[in-house]
Amino acid sequence: MIYKSVADRLRIRVNGAECRVGDVLPGEKALAEQYGVSRMTIRRAVDMLIEWGLVERRHGSGTYVTKKDVQHETKGLSGFTELMREQGRTLTSQVLEFRTMPAPPAIASQLRVKVNEPVYYSSRIRSVDGRALLLEESYMPVRLFRNLSVAHLEGSKFDYIERECGIAIAGNYECFSAVLADRVTAEQLHIEQGAPILRLTSLSYSESGEFLNYSIMFRNANDYHVDYHLHRARS
């Protein structure tokens, strides 16, 4: 539904650097013009943000940002290829599978597309200095990336999206959890079955609020290190 898509774009906006807790959102008329929808659609979208606890309406005053999603801010968003390049490491990507498929409900929900809309599915192993570091499964809307190929996946998806497709990536929603490697994952990462690994989901979005790529990755925990550069908010 349109209002859900608008709500997602407003959520990105609220979580962005340009919005702070306590800021007032533009009025319904201004938002309707900005997003090219009706005021009723904006009202329903804002209702969803209220349900999520991100904003509140104050009678006669406006709609205010009350909190943001819990997120870590690093020094900046970089693609995996870019990070390895900066560190002088050799990165290779082996594509195991690449095909189009109808989006199942769970993937359609993540990418905010219709169920059964065509998406690209890809599976690849990414190795650093000849050692398998992560197994990645990704989904990307076909309508946004008509010429995606194995050659692109053997390189950098960020480069393909931004340089070839001209789509500016605004950010990622990421979630980490610890899991145990099943037999197939253990074989592909060359580790023991049952070894602890990291499961990471990543949802990339553009500056226009479109969701570009949803990935599920399994990383060898012994070869993974994260540094965060967090800014302390000052009142």
GROMACS .gro file of C-alpha atoms in nm:
model
  235
    1MET     CA    1   0.000   0.000   0.000
    2ILE     CA    2   0.121   0.352  -0.078
    3TYR     CA    3   0.098   0.481   0.279
    4LYS     CA    4   0.326   0.201   0.403
    5SER     CA    5   0.589   0.294   0.146
    6VAL     CA    6   0.563   0.659   0.251
    7ALA     CA    7   0.589   0.555   0.616
    8ASP     CA    8   0.912   0.369   0.540
    9ARG     CA    9   1.056   0.675   0.368
   10LEU     CA   10   0.952   0.897   0.659
   11ARG     CA   11   1.116   0.650   0.898
   12ILE     CA   12   1.442   0.684   0.708
   13ARG     CA   13   1.405   1.060   0.723
   14VAL     CA   14   1.340   1.059   1.099
   15ASN     CA   15   1.645   0.838   1.158
   16GLY     CA   16   1.864   1.057   0.938
   17ALA     CA   17   2.117   1.312   1.057
   18GLU     CA   18   1.894   1.602   0.951
   19CYS     CA   19   1.630   1.511   1.213
   20ARG     CA   20   1.681   1.539   1.587
   21VAL     CA   21   1.460   1.431   1.875
   22GLY     CA   22   1.230   1.723   1.948
   23ASP     CA   23   1.218   1.848   1.588
   24VAL     CA   24   0.879   1.912   1.434
   25LEU     CA   25   0.794   1.745   1.104
   26PRO     CA   26   0.660   1.954   0.814
   27GLY     CA   27   0.282   1.978   0.798
   28GLU     CA   28   0.062   1.730   0.611
   29LYS     CA   29   0.023   1.963   0.313
   30ALA     CA   30   0.399   2.013   0.276
   31LEU     CA   31   0.472   1.641   0.314
   32ALA     CA   32   0.201   1.553   0.062
   33GLU     CA   33   0.365   1.784  -0.192
   34GLN     CA   34   0.714   1.649  -0.120
   35TYR     CA   35   0.610   1.285  -0.162
   36GLY     CA   36   0.351   1.338  -0.433
   37VAL     CA   37   0.064   1.178  -0.243
   38SER     CA   38  -0.261   1.287  -0.080
   39ARG     CA   39  -0.286   1.434   0.268
   40MET     CA   40  -0.485   1.127   0.374
   41THR     CA   41  -0.192   0.905   0.270
   42ILE     CA   42   0.046   1.122   0.473
   43ARG     CA   43  -0.187   1.104   0.773
   44ARG     CA   44  -0.195   0.724   0.760
   45ALA     CA   45   0.183   0.709   0.714
   46VAL     CA   46   0.238   0.934   1.016
   47ASP     CA   47  -0.004   0.713   1.213
   48MET     CA   48   0.237   0.425   1.152
   49LEU     CA   49   0.530   0.631   1.282
   50ILE     CA   50   0.324   0.705   1.592
   51GLU     CA   51   0.260   0.331   1.637
   52TRP     CA   52   0.636   0.272   1.611
   53GLY     CA   53   0.689   0.533   1.882
   54LEU     CA   54   0.902   0.759   1.663
   55VAL     CA   55   0.676   1.067   1.657
   56GLU     CA   56   0.379   1.213   1.842
   57ARG     CA   57   0.105   1.457   1.747
   58ARG     CA   58   0.053   1.758   1.970
   59HIS     CA   59  -0.285   1.921   1.920
   60GLY     CA   60  -0.253   2.266   1.770
   61SER     CA   61   0.127   2.242   1.757
   62GLY     CA   62   0.239   1.974   1.509
   63THR     CA   63   0.403   1.632   1.489
   64TYR     CA   64   0.728   1.596   1.682
   65VAL     CA   65   1.012   1.343   1.667
   66THR     CA   66   1.014   1.163   2.004
   67LYS     CA   67   1.290   0.909   1.944
   68LYS     CA   68   1.492   0.729   1.677
   69ASP     CA   69   1.547   0.362   1.606
   70VAL     CA   70   1.837   0.220   1.805
   71GLN     CA   71   2.133   0.231   1.569
   72HIS     CA   72   2.513   0.242   1.583
   73GLU     CA   73   2.684   0.512   1.384
   74THR     CA   74   3.028   0.426   1.248
   75LYS     CA   75   3.265   0.668   1.082
   76GLY     CA   76   3.079   0.617   0.757
   77LEU     CA   77   2.907   0.360   0.541
   78SER     CA   78   3.143   0.177   0.307
   79GLY     CA   79   3.095  -0.127   0.093
   80PHE     CA   80   3.290  -0.441   0.182
   81THR     CA   81   3.499  -0.405  -0.132
   82GLU     CA   82   3.582  -0.045  -0.040
   83LEU     CA   83   3.685  -0.145   0.313
   84MET     CA   84   3.917  -0.420   0.192
   85ARG     CA   85   4.061  -0.190  -0.072
   86GLU     CA   86   4.142   0.071   0.194
   87GLN     CA   87   4.320  -0.195   0.401
   88GLY     CA   88   4.524  -0.317   0.105
   89ARG     CA   89   4.364  -0.663   0.119
   90THR     CA   90   4.285  -0.884  -0.181
   91LEU     CA   91   3.913  -0.955  -0.210
   92THR     CA   92   3.757  -1.211  -0.442
   93SER     CA   93   3.388  -1.296  -0.483
   94GLN     CA   94   3.278  -1.636  -0.612
   95VAL     CA   95   2.919  -1.638  -0.736
   96LEU     CA   96   2.756  -1.970  -0.651
   97GLU     CA   97   2.410  -1.894  -0.787
   98PHE     CA   98   2.242  -1.609  -0.974
   99ARG     CA   99   1.884  -1.606  -1.100
  100THR     CA  100   1.558  -1.414  -1.100
  101MET     CA  101   1.270  -1.531  -0.886
  102PRO     CA  102   0.929  -1.411  -0.765
  103ALA     CA  103   0.970  -1.233  -0.433
  104PRO     CA  104   0.839  -1.449  -0.146
  105PRO     CA  105   0.642  -1.263   0.124
  106ALA     CA  106   0.936  -1.230   0.367
  107ILE     CA  107   1.164  -1.077   0.103
  108ALA     CA  108   0.889  -0.860  -0.045
  109SER     CA  109   0.830  -0.718   0.303
  110GLN     CA  110   1.198  -0.627   0.344
  111LEU     CA  111   1.234  -0.464   0.001
  112ARG     CA  112   0.885  -0.308   0.012
  113VAL     CA  113   0.785  -0.467  -0.318
  114LYS     CA  114   0.479  -0.669  -0.412
  115VAL     CA  115   0.474  -1.040  -0.339
  116ASN     CA  116   0.591  -1.229  -0.650
  117GLU     CA  117   0.746  -0.916  -0.804
  118PRO     CA  118   1.068  -1.024  -0.986
  119VAL     CA  119   1.384  -0.997  -0.778
  120TYR     CA  120   1.740  -1.110  -0.834
  121TYR     CA  121   1.866  -1.382  -0.603
  122SER     CA  122   2.238  -1.433  -0.570
  123SER     CA  123   2.463  -1.640  -0.350
  124ARG     CA  124   2.836  -1.575  -0.327
  125ILE     CA  125   3.140  -1.650  -0.113
  126ARG     CA  126   3.366  -1.354  -0.040
  127SER     CA  127   3.728  -1.434   0.039
  128VAL     CA  128   3.999  -1.207   0.172
  129ASP     CA  129   4.361  -1.288   0.090
  130GLY     CA  130   4.248  -1.631  -0.029
  131ARG     CA  131   4.055  -1.719   0.288
  132ALA     CA  132   3.675  -1.751   0.286
  133LEU     CA  133   3.534  -1.484   0.516
  134LEU     CA  134   3.162  -1.469   0.446
  135LEU     CA  135   2.874  -1.638   0.268
  136GLU     CA  136   2.618  -1.393   0.133
  137GLU     CA  137   2.267  -1.435  -0.005
  138SER     CA  138   2.118  -1.122  -0.161
  139TYR     CA  139   1.791  -1.001  -0.311
  140MET     CA  140   1.757  -0.696  -0.538
  141PRO     CA  141   1.450  -0.563  -0.726
  142VAL     CA  142   1.474  -0.635  -1.099
  143ARG     CA  143   1.288  -0.312  -1.185
  144LEU     CA  144   1.576  -0.105  -1.044
  145PHE     CA  145   1.863  -0.308  -1.189
  146ARG     CA  146   1.776  -0.433  -1.534
  147ASN     CA  147   2.129  -0.536  -1.637
  148LEU     CA  148   2.269  -0.687  -1.316
  149SER     CA  149   2.505  -0.972  -1.407
  150VAL     CA  150   2.745  -1.225  -1.257
  151ALA     CA  151   3.032  -0.995  -1.356
  152HIS     CA  152   2.887  -0.719  -1.138
  153LEU     CA  153   2.851  -0.958  -0.843
  154GLU     CA  154   3.211  -1.068  -0.882
  155GLY     CA  155   3.301  -0.706  -0.815
  156SER     CA  156   3.137  -0.445  -0.592
  157LYS     CA  157   2.758  -0.407  -0.572
  158PHE     CA  158   2.803  -0.058  -0.428
  159ASP     CA  159   3.010   0.044  -0.732
  160TYR     CA  160   2.749  -0.103  -0.966
  161ILE     CA  161   2.456   0.068  -0.791
  162GLU     CA  162   2.616   0.411  -0.763
  163ARG     CA  163   2.848   0.437  -1.064
  164GLU     CA  164   2.666   0.237  -1.330
  165CYS     CA  165   2.305   0.283  -1.220
  166GLY     CA  166   2.349   0.635  -1.084
  167ILE     CA  167   2.161   0.558  -0.760
  168ALA     CA  168   2.299   0.725  -0.447
  169ILE     CA  169   2.309   0.490  -0.148
  170ALA     CA  170   2.201   0.675   0.166
  171GLY     CA  171   2.252   0.406   0.428
  172ASN     CA  172   2.202   0.056   0.564
  173TYR     CA  173   1.992  -0.101   0.835
  174GLU     CA  174   2.203  -0.381   0.985
  175CYS     CA  175   2.145  -0.644   1.251
  176PHE     CA  176   2.398  -0.887   1.401
  177SER     CA  177   2.337  -1.211   1.586
  178ALA     CA  178   2.547  -1.513   1.684
  179VAL     CA  179   2.456  -1.853   1.541
  180LEU     CA  180   2.616  -2.194   1.495
  181ALA     CA  181   2.732  -2.300   1.150
  182ASP     CA  182   2.523  -2.570   0.984
  183ARG     CA  183   2.686  -2.832   0.764
  184VAL     CA  184   2.653  -2.644   0.433
  185THR     CA  185   2.774  -2.312   0.572
  186ALA     CA  186   3.063  -2.481   0.753
  187GLU     CA  187   3.175  -2.648   0.430
  188GLN     CA  188   3.162  -2.323   0.235
  189LEU     CA  189   3.352  -2.123   0.499
  190HIS     CA  190   3.595  -2.411   0.566
  191ILE     CA  191   3.517  -2.427   0.936
  192GLU     CA  192   3.383  -2.696   1.168
  193GLN     CA  193   3.012  -2.765   1.179
  194GLY     CA  194   2.867  -2.609   1.494
  195ALA     CA  195   3.137  -2.341   1.512
  196PRO     CA  196   3.011  -1.998   1.626
  197ILE     CA  197   2.963  -1.752   1.339
  198LEU     CA  198   2.798  -1.414   1.292
  199ARG     CA  199   2.471  -1.374   1.105
  200LEU     CA  200   2.425  -1.027   0.960
  201THR     CA  201   2.123  -0.890   0.777
  202SER     CA  202   2.170  -0.574   0.574
  203LEU     CA  203   1.904  -0.358   0.408
  204SER     CA  204   2.038  -0.078   0.184
  205TYR     CA  205   1.830   0.222   0.084
  206SER     CA  206   1.871   0.513  -0.154
  207GLU     CA  207   1.853   0.885  -0.091
  208SER     CA  208   1.506   0.879  -0.249
  209GLY     CA  209   1.390   0.619   0.006
  210GLU     CA  210   1.386   0.311  -0.218
  211PHE     CA  211   1.513  -0.017  -0.079
  212LEU     CA  212   1.788  -0.150  -0.301
  213ASN     CA  213   1.936  -0.467  -0.157
  214TYR     CA  214   1.856  -0.712   0.121
  215SER     CA  215   2.137  -0.946   0.219
  216ILE     CA  216   2.177  -1.227   0.469
  217MET     CA  217   2.543  -1.294   0.546
  218PHE     CA  218   2.727  -1.548   0.756
  219ARG     CA  219   3.075  -1.444   0.867
  220ASN     CA  220   3.361  -1.642   1.011
  221ALA     CA  221   3.377  -1.493   1.362
  222ASN     CA  222   3.746  -1.577   1.403
  223ASP     CA  223   3.835  -1.345   1.117
  224TYR     CA  224   3.599  -1.058   1.190
  225HIS     CA  225   3.654  -0.742   1.393
  226VAL     CA  226   3.432  -0.437   1.427
  227ASP     CA  227   3.533  -0.088   1.534
  228TYR     CA  228   3.267   0.174   1.606
  229HIS     CA  229   3.325   0.546   1.616
  230LEU     CA  230   3.035   0.682   1.819
  231HIS     CA  231   2.960   1.049   1.876
  232ARG     CA  232   2.833   1.155   2.219
  233ALA     CA  233   2.524   1.371   2.191
  234ARG     CA  234   2.541   1.700   2.373
  235SER     CA  235   2.232   1.873   2.503
   0.00000   0.00000   0.00000
